[in-house]
Structures are given as structure tokens and as C-alpha cells.
Amino acid sequence: MDIAEISYQLEHTGYIVLAKPLADELLAGLYTRCHDGDPARFHAAQVGRGAAKKQIGSIRGDVIDWLDANNSTDQAYLACMEELRLGLNATLYLGLFDYECHYAIYGEGDGYAKHSDVLQGKKNRILTTVLYLNEDWQACDGGELVVFEPTGQSVITTVNPTFGTMIIFLSESFPHEVLVSHATRRSIAGWFRVSGS
Ligand code: OGA
Ligand code: MN
């Protein structure tokens, strides 16, 4: 990954969309991991944190599975993100402490209403990353990520969840929404955090 380019964009605009930052072999492995036919691995995503956590399908329809540090493919992805973490700390002094991420699958008709990734009362999510794993995604499949400027009034970018695309943005600055998907939509969503969770 081009740390200098990512740092520059994060500093100047707060987000960057990368067409294909990861190697084909790694992407192929991640694609397989997200398709490997064990639905029991995935569970309904929840909204909120701690006692306030709830599953509300009308807000958020995806099922998720956190990456497994014992799986070699997941390890390879985590290693790339670790390299990015160290690189961004060195260039932007962000003090990123760790990275958490999960596979997410949205079925037909699912989306995620406009929200912020910073959980209430906590400011520990600094950067959001989303990597998309959808081959042959068509415009009619919907499922775009819509990113709003900080007040939430106007759209700054719309991202199609096409294979290999990654967006990175400042978690606190950009409300965002996943439009209803008309096909199965797969991704890895993750967050670089500072300590103190
Ligand atoms: C999230 C999220 C965006 C996407 O999981 O918090 O906003 O495009 N995901 O999948
Ligand atoms: Mn989000």
C-alpha cells in the first residue's frame, strides 16, 4: 500500500478510495474466506456497545464474522493492516493502537442506515477501513456506500463495492450509509483505534 499517498489524502481530505491496494492472491484468499459455506460463522450484527447493544435489522442488515488470528489468510490481511498502522503512525502521528475487523455479508434487501462509526461515549475509533469483495458488481445491484460531509447534509462521495476497492476515512468526521443491496454484498469492515476502549 502507498502509505505516502494514503497519509496525504487523510491529512488533506480525511478519506481516500483505493482501486486495488492489495495483491490479487490475498484478495482471492479473502474472497474464499467470505464464501466458504459455513453460515454458522456469521451472526447478526448489532448496533451500539455494551448494555446498549441491540440487533435492529431495520437499521443494519448484515451478518458478520470477526477475523480469525489463527487463519493464515486472515493473518495475511491483518499483517497488511499492521504495516499500514505503523506507516500512518510514523507519518501522521495518529497513535493508532490496534485494528479490529470483521467480514460482513449483506443479503438482498439489506443496508445500513446513516450512522457514525464512533460509538457513544467512546472516541477510540479513529480510522474506518472497508474492503469490498464483490466480483462483477453491477450498478443495478445497489449497495453503494454513501459518505456525507461532517454535518451529514451533503454527500461527498459514493463508492461502489467492487472487488478489491478499499475506502479509508476518519471515523469521527464522516457519517455514512450503505444503500439497500439487491445482491449479496461482501466486505471487510475494520477500525484502527487508540487505546482506552
Ligand atoms: C460499517 C459500515 C460500510 C460498508 O460496517 O460500519 O459502515 O460499505 N460499512 O460496508
Ligand atoms: Mn460504518
PDB file of C-alpha atoms and ligand atoms in Angstrom:
ATOM      1  CA  MET A   1       0.000   0.000   0.000  1.00  0.00           C
ATOM      2  CA  ASP A   2       1.154   3.506  -0.801  1.00  0.00           C
ATOM      3  CA  ILE A   3       1.496   4.933   2.707  1.00  0.00           C
ATOM      4  CA  ALA A   4       2.629   8.359   1.462  1.00  0.00           C
ATOM      5  CA  GLU A   5      -0.446   8.757  -0.769  1.00  0.00           C
ATOM      6  CA  ILE A   6      -2.837   7.492   1.919  1.00  0.00           C
ATOM      7  CA  SER A   7      -1.309   9.825   4.539  1.00  0.00           C
ATOM      8  CA  TYR A   8      -1.518  12.786   2.195  1.00  0.00           C
ATOM      9  CA  GLN A   9      -5.199  12.215   1.406  1.00  0.00           C
ATOM     10  CA  LEU A  10      -6.165  11.540   5.018  1.00  0.00           C
ATOM     11  CA  GLU A  11      -4.472  14.728   6.087  1.00  0.00           C
ATOM     12  CA  HIS A  12      -5.964  16.883   3.326  1.00  0.00           C
ATOM     13  CA  THR A  13      -9.448  15.463   2.715  1.00  0.00           C
ATOM     14  CA  GLY A  14      -9.934  12.924   5.517  1.00  0.00           C
ATOM     15  CA  TYR A  15     -10.622   9.989   3.216  1.00  0.00           C
ATOM     16  CA  ILE A  16      -9.218   8.010   0.302  1.00  0.00           C
ATOM     17  CA  VAL A  17     -10.688   5.462  -2.103  1.00  0.00           C
ATOM     18  CA  LEU A  18      -8.096   2.981  -3.377  1.00  0.00           C
ATOM     19  CA  ALA A  19      -8.907   0.974  -6.524  1.00  0.00           C
ATOM     20  CA  LYS A  20      -6.917  -2.146  -5.644  1.00  0.00           C
ATOM     21  CA  PRO A  21      -4.383  -1.731  -2.873  1.00  0.00           C
ATOM     22  CA  LEU A  22      -3.908  -5.438  -2.089  1.00  0.00           C
ATOM     23  CA  ALA A  23      -2.253  -8.261  -4.034  1.00  0.00           C
ATOM     24  CA  ASP A  24      -4.509 -10.464  -6.186  1.00  0.00           C
ATOM     25  CA  GLU A  25      -3.540 -13.593  -4.278  1.00  0.00           C
ATOM     26  CA  LEU A  26      -4.558 -12.097  -0.939  1.00  0.00           C
ATOM     27  CA  LEU A  27      -7.821 -10.792  -2.394  1.00  0.00           C
ATOM     28  CA  ALA A  28      -8.578 -14.262  -3.762  1.00  0.00           C
ATOM     29  CA  GLY A  29      -7.982 -15.787  -0.329  1.00  0.00           C
ATOM     30  CA  LEU A  30     -10.208 -13.234   1.403  1.00  0.00           C
ATOM     31  CA  TYR A  31     -12.911 -13.805  -1.215  1.00  0.00           C
ATOM     32  CA  THR A  32     -12.835 -17.530  -0.469  1.00  0.00           C
ATOM     33  CA  ARG A  33     -12.951 -16.912   3.294  1.00  0.00           C
ATOM     34  CA  CYS A  34     -16.080 -14.831   2.824  1.00  0.00           C
ATOM     35  CA  HIS A  35     -17.682 -17.558   0.663  1.00  0.00           C
ATOM     36  CA  ASP A  36     -16.566 -20.721   2.374  1.00  0.00           C
ATOM     37  CA  GLY A  37     -20.019 -22.013   3.055  1.00  0.00           C
ATOM     38  CA  ASP A  38     -20.117 -22.109   6.844  1.00  0.00           C
ATOM     39  CA  PRO A  39     -23.029 -19.803   7.662  1.00  0.00           C
ATOM     40  CA  ALA A  40     -22.644 -20.675  11.348  1.00  0.00           C
ATOM     41  CA  ARG A  41     -19.530 -18.487  11.429  1.00  0.00           C
ATOM     42  CA  PHE A  42     -21.629 -15.404  10.777  1.00  0.00           C
ATOM     43  CA  HIS A  43     -24.050 -13.775  13.202  1.00  0.00           C
ATOM     44  CA  ALA A  44     -26.370 -10.779  13.007  1.00  0.00           C
ATOM     45  CA  ALA A  45     -24.512  -7.530  13.504  1.00  0.00           C
ATOM     46  CA  GLN A  46     -25.537  -5.392  16.450  1.00  0.00           C
ATOM     47  CA  VAL A  47     -25.843  -1.682  16.923  1.00  0.00           C
ATOM     48  CA  GLY A  48     -24.260   0.138  19.896  1.00  0.00           C
ATOM     49  CA  ARG A  49     -21.948  -1.163  22.560  1.00  0.00           C
ATOM     50  CA  GLY A  50     -22.078  -2.847  25.976  1.00  0.00           C
ATOM     51  CA  ALA A  51     -25.506  -2.888  27.630  1.00  0.00           C
ATOM     52  CA  ALA A  52     -26.963  -0.741  24.841  1.00  0.00           C
ATOM     53  CA  LYS A  53     -26.089  -3.295  22.145  1.00  0.00           C
ATOM     54  CA  LYS A  54     -29.061  -4.453  20.111  1.00  0.00           C
ATOM     55  CA  GLN A  55     -29.808  -6.176  16.861  1.00  0.00           C
ATOM     56  CA  ILE A  56     -32.109  -3.993  14.766  1.00  0.00           C
ATOM     57  CA  GLY A  57     -32.471  -5.311  11.233  1.00  0.00           C
ATOM     58  CA  SER A  58     -34.157  -2.156  10.033  1.00  0.00           C
ATOM     59  CA  ILE A  59     -31.007  -0.148  10.838  1.00  0.00           C
ATOM     60  CA  ARG A  60     -28.386  -2.675   9.917  1.00  0.00           C
ATOM     61  CA  GLY A  61     -28.997  -5.900   7.984  1.00  0.00           C
ATOM     62  CA  ASP A  62     -25.582  -7.515   7.702  1.00  0.00           C
ATOM     63  CA  VAL A  63     -24.221 -10.654   9.308  1.00  0.00           C
ATOM     64  CA  ILE A  64     -20.617 -10.529  10.488  1.00  0.00           C
ATOM     65  CA  ASP A  65     -17.661 -12.697  11.454  1.00  0.00           C
ATOM     66  CA  TRP A  66     -14.555 -11.214  13.125  1.00  0.00           C
ATOM     67  CA  LEU A  67     -11.250 -12.168  11.503  1.00  0.00           C
ATOM     68  CA  ASP A  68      -9.506 -15.158  12.993  1.00  0.00           C
ATOM     69  CA  ALA A  69      -5.882 -14.599  14.027  1.00  0.00           C
ATOM     70  CA  ASN A  70      -5.314 -18.359  13.603  1.00  0.00           C
ATOM     71  CA  ASN A  71      -6.323 -18.403   9.937  1.00  0.00           C
ATOM     72  CA  SER A  72      -3.437 -17.834   7.512  1.00  0.00           C
ATOM     73  CA  THR A  73      -5.451 -15.721   5.057  1.00  0.00           C
ATOM     74  CA  ASP A  74      -6.828 -13.530   7.821  1.00  0.00           C
ATOM     75  CA  GLN A  75      -3.293 -13.244   9.215  1.00  0.00           C
ATOM     76  CA  ALA A  76      -2.019 -12.016   5.843  1.00  0.00           C
ATOM     77  CA  TYR A  77      -4.709  -9.306   5.739  1.00  0.00           C
ATOM     78  CA  LEU A  78      -4.019  -8.323   9.346  1.00  0.00           C
ATOM     79  CA  ALA A  79      -0.303  -8.097   8.506  1.00  0.00           C
ATOM     80  CA  CYS A  80      -1.048  -5.609   5.687  1.00  0.00           C
ATOM     81  CA  MET A  81      -3.168  -3.538   8.016  1.00  0.00           C
ATOM     82  CA  GLU A  82      -0.454  -3.664  10.671  1.00  0.00           C
ATOM     83  CA  GLU A  83       2.003  -2.291   8.128  1.00  0.00           C
ATOM     84  CA  LEU A  84      -0.495   0.475   7.344  1.00  0.00           C
ATOM     85  CA  ARG A  85      -0.985   1.181  11.066  1.00  0.00           C
ATOM     86  CA  LEU A  86       2.738   1.592  11.634  1.00  0.00           C
ATOM     87  CA  GLY A  87       3.147   3.666   8.481  1.00  0.00           C
ATOM     88  CA  LEU A  88       0.330   6.051   9.396  1.00  0.00           C
ATOM     89  CA  ASN A  89       1.627   6.411  12.933  1.00  0.00           C
ATOM     90  CA  ALA A  90       5.036   7.323  11.541  1.00  0.00           C
ATOM     91  CA  THR A  91       3.700   9.902   9.056  1.00  0.00           C
ATOM     92  CA  LEU A  92       0.617  11.347  10.775  1.00  0.00           C
ATOM     93  CA  TYR A  93       1.395  10.677  14.454  1.00  0.00           C
ATOM     94  CA  LEU A  94      -2.078   9.241  14.943  1.00  0.00           C
ATOM     95  CA  GLY A  95      -1.109   6.964  17.823  1.00  0.00           C
ATOM     96  CA  LEU A  96      -3.142   4.115  16.345  1.00  0.00           C
ATOM     97  CA  PHE A  97      -3.011   1.328  18.881  1.00  0.00           C
ATOM     98  CA  ASP A  98      -4.761  -1.608  17.264  1.00  0.00           C
ATOM     99  CA  TYR A  99      -7.062  -2.755  14.467  1.00  0.00           C
ATOM    100  CA  GLU A 100     -10.271  -4.758  14.671  1.00  0.00           C
ATOM    101  CA  CYS A 101     -12.152  -6.012  11.625  1.00  0.00           C
ATOM    102  CA  HIS A 102     -14.901  -8.338  10.511  1.00  0.00           C
ATOM    103  CA  TYR A 103     -16.244  -9.887   7.355  1.00  0.00           C
ATOM    104  CA  ALA A 104     -19.726  -8.570   6.632  1.00  0.00           C
ATOM    105  CA  ILE A 105     -22.381 -10.035   4.364  1.00  0.00           C
ATOM    106  CA  TYR A 106     -25.459  -8.054   3.353  1.00  0.00           C
ATOM    107  CA  GLY A 107     -28.198 -10.126   1.749  1.00  0.00           C
ATOM    108  CA  GLU A 108     -30.630  -8.862  -0.855  1.00  0.00           C
ATOM    109  CA  GLY A 109     -32.694  -6.054   0.640  1.00  0.00           C
ATOM    110  CA  ASP A 110     -30.158  -5.259   3.372  1.00  0.00           C
ATOM    111  CA  GLY A 111     -28.431  -1.947   4.019  1.00  0.00           C
ATOM    112  CA  TYR A 112     -27.081   0.085   6.918  1.00  0.00           C
ATOM    113  CA  ALA A 113     -28.823   3.360   7.747  1.00  0.00           C
ATOM    114  CA  LYS A 114     -26.803   6.569   8.036  1.00  0.00           C
ATOM    115  CA  HIS A 115     -24.560   6.377  11.101  1.00  0.00           C
ATOM    116  CA  SER A 116     -21.224   7.336  12.626  1.00  0.00           C
ATOM    117  CA  ASP A 117     -18.626   4.689  13.496  1.00  0.00           C
ATOM    118  CA  VAL A 118     -17.651   6.401  16.723  1.00  0.00           C
ATOM    119  CA  LEU A 119     -19.597   4.658  19.440  1.00  0.00           C
ATOM    120  CA  GLN A 120     -21.426   6.730  22.015  1.00  0.00           C
ATOM    121  CA  GLY A 121     -19.295   7.958  24.867  1.00  0.00           C
ATOM    122  CA  LYS A 122     -16.157   6.473  23.318  1.00  0.00           C
ATOM    123  CA  LYS A 123     -13.729   8.139  20.997  1.00  0.00           C
ATOM    124  CA  ASN A 124     -11.498   5.222  20.350  1.00  0.00           C
ATOM    125  CA  ARG A 125     -12.228   4.515  16.668  1.00  0.00           C
ATOM    126  CA  ILE A 126     -10.003   6.799  14.638  1.00  0.00           C
ATOM    127  CA  LEU A 127      -9.937   5.387  11.112  1.00  0.00           C
ATOM    128  CA  THR A 128     -12.500   3.214   9.343  1.00  0.00           C
ATOM    129  CA  THR A 129     -11.488   0.875   6.505  1.00  0.00           C
ATOM    130  CA  VAL A 130     -13.801  -1.081   4.229  1.00  0.00           C
ATOM    131  CA  LEU A 131     -12.522  -3.571   1.653  1.00  0.00           C
ATOM    132  CA  TYR A 132     -15.040  -4.862  -0.886  1.00  0.00           C
ATOM    133  CA  LEU A 133     -15.070  -8.438  -2.149  1.00  0.00           C
ATOM    134  CA  ASN A 134     -17.760  -8.440  -4.870  1.00  0.00           C
ATOM    135  CA  GLU A 135     -16.849  -9.680  -8.308  1.00  0.00           C
ATOM    136  CA  ASP A 136     -18.881  -8.407 -11.258  1.00  0.00           C
ATOM    137  CA  TRP A 137     -20.832  -5.910  -9.161  1.00  0.00           C
ATOM    138  CA  GLN A 138     -23.355  -4.124 -11.382  1.00  0.00           C
ATOM    139  CA  ALA A 139     -24.830  -0.651 -10.941  1.00  0.00           C
ATOM    140  CA  CYS A 140     -28.283  -2.247 -10.585  1.00  0.00           C
ATOM    141  CA  ASP A 141     -27.015  -4.253  -7.582  1.00  0.00           C
ATOM    142  CA  GLY A 142     -27.094  -1.065  -5.455  1.00  0.00           C
ATOM    143  CA  GLY A 143     -25.283  -1.424  -2.134  1.00  0.00           C
ATOM    144  CA  GLU A 144     -23.235   1.749  -2.592  1.00  0.00           C
ATOM    145  CA  LEU A 145     -21.501   3.327   0.379  1.00  0.00           C
ATOM    146  CA  VAL A 146     -22.614   6.958   0.598  1.00  0.00           C
ATOM    147  CA  VAL A 147     -20.258   9.200   2.569  1.00  0.00           C
ATOM    148  CA  PHE A 148     -21.523  12.540   3.883  1.00  0.00           C
ATOM    149  CA  GLU A 149     -19.597  15.581   4.975  1.00  0.00           C
ATOM    150  CA  PRO A 150     -19.360  16.039   8.768  1.00  0.00           C
ATOM    151  CA  THR A 151     -22.705  17.815   9.237  1.00  0.00           C
ATOM    152  CA  GLY A 152     -24.419  14.958   7.387  1.00  0.00           C
ATOM    153  CA  GLN A 153     -26.134  17.348   4.957  1.00  0.00           C
ATOM    154  CA  SER A 154     -24.413  16.703   1.667  1.00  0.00           C
ATOM    155  CA  VAL A 155     -22.769  13.730   0.022  1.00  0.00           C
ATOM    156  CA  ILE A 156     -19.035  13.892  -0.566  1.00  0.00           C
ATOM    157  CA  THR A 157     -18.570  10.568  -2.311  1.00  0.00           C
ATOM    158  CA  THR A 158     -20.394   7.395  -3.310  1.00  0.00           C
ATOM    159  CA  VAL A 159     -18.400   4.172  -3.525  1.00  0.00           C
ATOM    160  CA  ASN A 160     -19.404   1.085  -5.482  1.00  0.00           C
ATOM    161  CA  PRO A 161     -18.494  -2.069  -3.540  1.00  0.00           C
ATOM    162  CA  THR A 162     -16.470  -3.563  -6.373  1.00  0.00           C
ATOM    163  CA  PHE A 163     -13.861  -6.262  -5.926  1.00  0.00           C
ATOM    164  CA  GLY A 164     -10.639  -5.047  -4.334  1.00  0.00           C
ATOM    165  CA  THR A 165     -11.738  -1.436  -3.709  1.00  0.00           C
ATOM    166  CA  MET A 166     -10.863  -0.068  -0.285  1.00  0.00           C
ATOM    167  CA  ILE A 167     -12.007   3.133   1.394  1.00  0.00           C
ATOM    168  CA  ILE A 168     -10.243   4.588   4.416  1.00  0.00           C
ATOM    169  CA  PHE A 169     -11.734   7.549   6.283  1.00  0.00           C
ATOM    170  CA  LEU A 170     -11.590   9.413   9.583  1.00  0.00           C
ATOM    171  CA  SER A 171     -14.226   7.634  11.663  1.00  0.00           C
ATOM    172  CA  GLU A 172     -15.354  10.714  13.526  1.00  0.00           C
ATOM    173  CA  SER A 173     -15.686  13.033  10.555  1.00  0.00           C
ATOM    174  CA  PHE A 174     -17.940  11.224   8.124  1.00  0.00           C
ATOM    175  CA  PRO A 175     -21.478   9.963   8.668  1.00  0.00           C
ATOM    176  CA  HIS A 176     -22.170   7.237   6.089  1.00  0.00           C
ATOM    177  CA  GLU A 177     -24.822   4.862   4.856  1.00  0.00           C
ATOM    178  CA  VAL A 178     -24.966   1.574   2.954  1.00  0.00           C
ATOM    179  CA  LEU A 179     -27.754   1.755   0.370  1.00  0.00           C
ATOM    180  CA  VAL A 180     -30.013  -1.265   0.025  1.00  0.00           C
ATOM    181  CA  SER A 181     -28.240  -4.052  -1.757  1.00  0.00           C
ATOM    182  CA  HIS A 182     -30.013  -6.055  -4.460  1.00  0.00           C
ATOM    183  CA  ALA A 183     -27.411  -8.820  -4.481  1.00  0.00           C
ATOM    184  CA  THR A 184     -25.288 -10.478  -1.796  1.00  0.00           C
ATOM    185  CA  ARG A 185     -22.681  -7.890  -0.802  1.00  0.00           C
ATOM    186  CA  ARG A 186     -19.430  -8.897   0.898  1.00  0.00           C
ATOM    187  CA  SER A 187     -16.766  -6.785   2.582  1.00  0.00           C
ATOM    188  CA  ILE A 188     -14.323  -6.483   5.447  1.00  0.00           C
ATOM    189  CA  ALA A 189     -15.032  -3.504   7.688  1.00  0.00           C
ATOM    190  CA  GLY A 190     -12.353  -2.501  10.170  1.00  0.00           C
ATOM    191  CA  TRP A 191     -11.255   0.196  12.571  1.00  0.00           C
ATOM    192  CA  PHE A 192      -7.908   1.469  13.740  1.00  0.00           C
ATOM    193  CA  ARG A 193      -8.263   2.510  17.351  1.00  0.00           C
ATOM    194  CA  VAL A 194      -6.418   4.352  20.030  1.00  0.00           C
ATOM    195  CA  SER A 195      -6.174   2.693  23.414  1.00  0.00           C
ATOM    196  CA  GLY A 196      -8.642   3.113  26.235  1.00  0.00           C
ATOM    197  CA  SER A 197     -11.633   1.117  24.993  1.00  0.00           C
TER     198      SER A 197
HETATM  199  C1  OGA B   1     -19.878  -0.370   8.889  1.00  0.00           C
HETATM  200  C2  OGA B   1     -20.063   0.304   7.587  1.00  0.00           C
HETATM  201  C3  OGA B   1     -19.754   0.343   5.205  1.00  0.00           C
HETATM  202  C4  OGA B   1     -19.744  -0.554   4.010  1.00  0.00           C
HETATM  203  O1  OGA B   1     -19.736  -1.596   8.906  1.00  0.00           O
HETATM  204  O2  OGA B   1     -19.878   0.339   9.912  1.00  0.00           O
HETATM  205  O3  OGA B   1     -20.410   1.451   7.583  1.00  0.00           O
HETATM  206  O4  OGA B   1     -19.623  -0.029   2.896  1.00  0.00           O
HETATM  207  N1  OGA B   1     -19.799  -0.353   6.434  1.00  0.00           N
HETATM  208  O5  OGA B   1     -19.876  -1.771   4.152  1.00  0.00           O
HETATM  209 MN    MN B   2     -19.959   2.393   9.458  1.00  0.00          MN
END
